[in-house]
Amino acid sequence: MNGTASEPLSLDAADYDPIQHLNLLFSHPSTVSSISRVSSTLQSQQNELSTKISSLQTAQAYGPDSSLERMQSAQAELAGLFKKIETVRSRAIQTEQNITSMTADIKRLDGTKRNLTLSMTALKRLQMLTTAYEQLRGLAKTRQYRECASLLQAVLQLMRHFNSYRSIDQIATLSRGVGELQRELLEQVCEDFEIAFAKGEVGARKATLVEACGVMDALGDTARARLVTWYVNTELREYRQVFRGNDEAGSLDNIGRRYAWFKRMVKGYEEEHANIFPPHWRVGETLAMAFCDGTRDDYKGILEKSMRRIDGPKIDVNLLLSCLQETMDFEQTLERRFSNEPRASIDTLSSVDERTQSFNGSISVAFEPYLSLWVESQDKALAAMIPKYKAQPLLPADEEFSPQAVISSAIELFHFYKLTLSQCAKLSTSERLLDLTKTLAKYLDEYAQQVLLAILQRPGQSGASLQDIILVLNTADFWHANTGQLEENIKKRIDNELVPKVDLSSQADAFLGVASAAVLALVNKVEADCEGAWREMKNTNWSKMESVGDQSSYVGELVSHVNAKAAEILAVVVKQQYARAFADKLVEHLATAYIHTIVQCRPISEVGAEQMLLDKYVLTKALENLLSHHNPSSSSQPPHASFVKRVNTTMTRIDPLLKTLQVRPSPPEGLVQAYLIHVGDRSDTNFRKILDLKGIRKQDHGHLMELFSIHREGPGAGAKLVAQSPLLTPLMNGPGLGSVGAGMGSSNLNVGLMSIDRLAAGPGAALSTAASARFDPASLGEKLLNAARDGVERIGTPATHEEQGAGGAAQHNAAGINENLKNFGKFFRRDIGGLGVRFGKRDGSADDAAGR
């Protein structure tokens, strides 16, 4: 085909590509003229192939060895095979029929033999039953109980074989006779026991009674229970007559006589009667349980009668506890006594009679509804302890102060709590233990408020001493940890369904709130020592300063006072987390105080602002080393990176104010732009404060305010500005703040304590506290309490003077104080969480308490 014979492409190839083949055939435009010739060649080749295929199909279908013939042959063979199978099946059926007919007689003989054997067995058993029945009747009349017991078991076992034959008259008559004989034996044995006990012939007739117990065993559980019940009632008849019918003998005062009587009775039982009854009957245990049931019912009646009494005294709590303790001891004695008794062998019929009841609580459960009286007595005891703890010295006279010391009343109260909980858990693990838990929780709140917080509220020239504050801090931490341990111990002992109701977390938060208040008190100790340095800063003429030099003289004095006082305080703060909290709060308060003093130093020139910025930098670097005073070592350690970052973050918040004050008022656009860049708010009032701080004349304010209004509405600034700057908004709001001197009235709340709510909102909010406050040592305690009362509820909200006044604080009750302490404690835990340690751990504190 057009010279393609030598072409390697083949139409038979599996990967034949017609496009490639066509490209080979018509590789040049000149070959297009041969299309018709190539097409006719392909058509002729296709026709040849079709002819070959048809011929091959015909040869396959009709040849001598064609597939059609093979299929017909296979069908014929299958038909023959099916025929043979049918023949085999029919022969098998015939063979089965032949075998069945041959063995039918054998089957009939087998059935006859089986029926004959059953009949002979039944007749033999009937003969044995009849004989045994007659013998049993004779033995019963002569009271030969040992033989009766074994023979009775045989009769009852034989009788069970004839239960299906009771439709036969003779069998029914015999069954009725056996039943009547059982009843006669039961009554006869009971009569023998009654006569023997009534006439006092138990010892003489012990052998007969022991054998009679064998008969009762054979008669079954009902007969045995009847005899044991009769015996128990007989033995306890005297007890019921003496103690139930006599008010004096049956009173709670004579509870010991009841248990002494029972012990004498049990001793008599073990000496005289225990050998009569089989051990697996457990008559002694049944006797004890019946005594407990009767005694419990007696106590319920006595207690109910006492509670209904109107004229006479109610139940004495000490008597109630004494009776309950004696009852529980008695129950434990019974439990030990009967839990050690040998059990029957597991291969005996009586081994199923294992004891499942317990004596614990069998009598004492009657006292449980009245344990609320005991809980009330604990409430009264704790109510008397709190005023005593408030009045007594923090440490015993013979004990010196140490940084690890805890207030002695806390240790005493903790041991009282442990003893009370242990005692209650022995008495009850249900609602009464939950009631006691609620009572203990109430007085934990009372201790936190009336004892610990009251120490920080002590009046005086300098308030609480450093040692007292450290003792309060250690005690609050001690209780914060051990409150969790108390909660876990209660949950382990109380009933499972009451576990979710046990929660002392709010009390733990209250103690954490006290700890945080103690930390703030330590901070204010430092602030009081720095008052002279701040006074020197205010006395400096910042408006006339001509050049920036080294640090100002007040900075050295301030750093000296801070380091000295911080070193004194951190030397007695043991735990790292409290040292860090103290340092964090001190930095925040110093930054706040710096802002207050800047406000009182106005007017401030540009050079003065620059000098203040330099002083702030020196102060920041000094504050970075605050924590080096805690656990100082010979080798100097670099300050912790997180603390350095916090110091710089806190102190840097002062920069926008000072950088704005550094800008000259001329040209006025420069001052306006500096304000918008550094302060970045839209407030006319705040911008006016900057003008006042710079000492710009009032008549120049109008033009600057007009420029400020124009620039803040400009296209580039409007979207970036906030409505009110958190730094400037609280400043210079009170009357007369522009001329405030060094002396501050005691009605103004100290900035650190007034701003508990601002501390809760974060360091930034703390820095924005009003500029009016200075520390007044004489009112530290009052300020602490007021802050705890009215500050924490308004977390993040500035407190007004009216809210901080003594009159407003007096309106809050103790519940509000406790709630505020809890909320403050929760914040304090969150605020100190960045130290890398778990604050206020609840494990291992019991050991610390024991060591203290």
GROMACS .gro file of C-alpha atoms in nm, residues 28 34 130 191 223 249 280 297 322 449 458 469 505-506 535 677 725 773 791 793:
model
   20
   28HIS     CA    1   0.354   1.447   0.256
   34SER     CA    2  -0.345   0.805  -0.317
  130THR     CA    3  -4.442  -4.782  10.316
  191GLU     CA    4  -4.348  -2.928  12.274
  223ALA     CA    5  -3.968  -2.573  11.080
  249ALA     CA    6  -3.470   0.105  13.327
  280HIS     CA    7  -2.502  -2.368  11.069
  297ASP     CA    8  -3.726   0.016  11.816
  322SER     CA    9  -2.234   0.901  12.490
  449GLN     CA   10  -1.364   3.764  10.792
  458ARG     CA   11  -0.661   4.684  11.348
  469ILE     CA   12   0.056   4.076  10.809
  505SER     CA   13  -1.412   2.595   9.687
  506SER     CA   14  -1.578   2.925   9.779
  535ARG     CA   15   0.716   6.501   9.856
  677ILE     CA   16  -0.002   6.009   6.829
  725SER     CA   17  -0.788   5.745   7.706
  773ALA     CA   18  -0.496   5.945   9.698
  791GLY     CA   19  -1.428   4.730   9.554
  793GLU     CA   20  -1.804   4.371   9.335
   0.00000   0.00000   0.00000
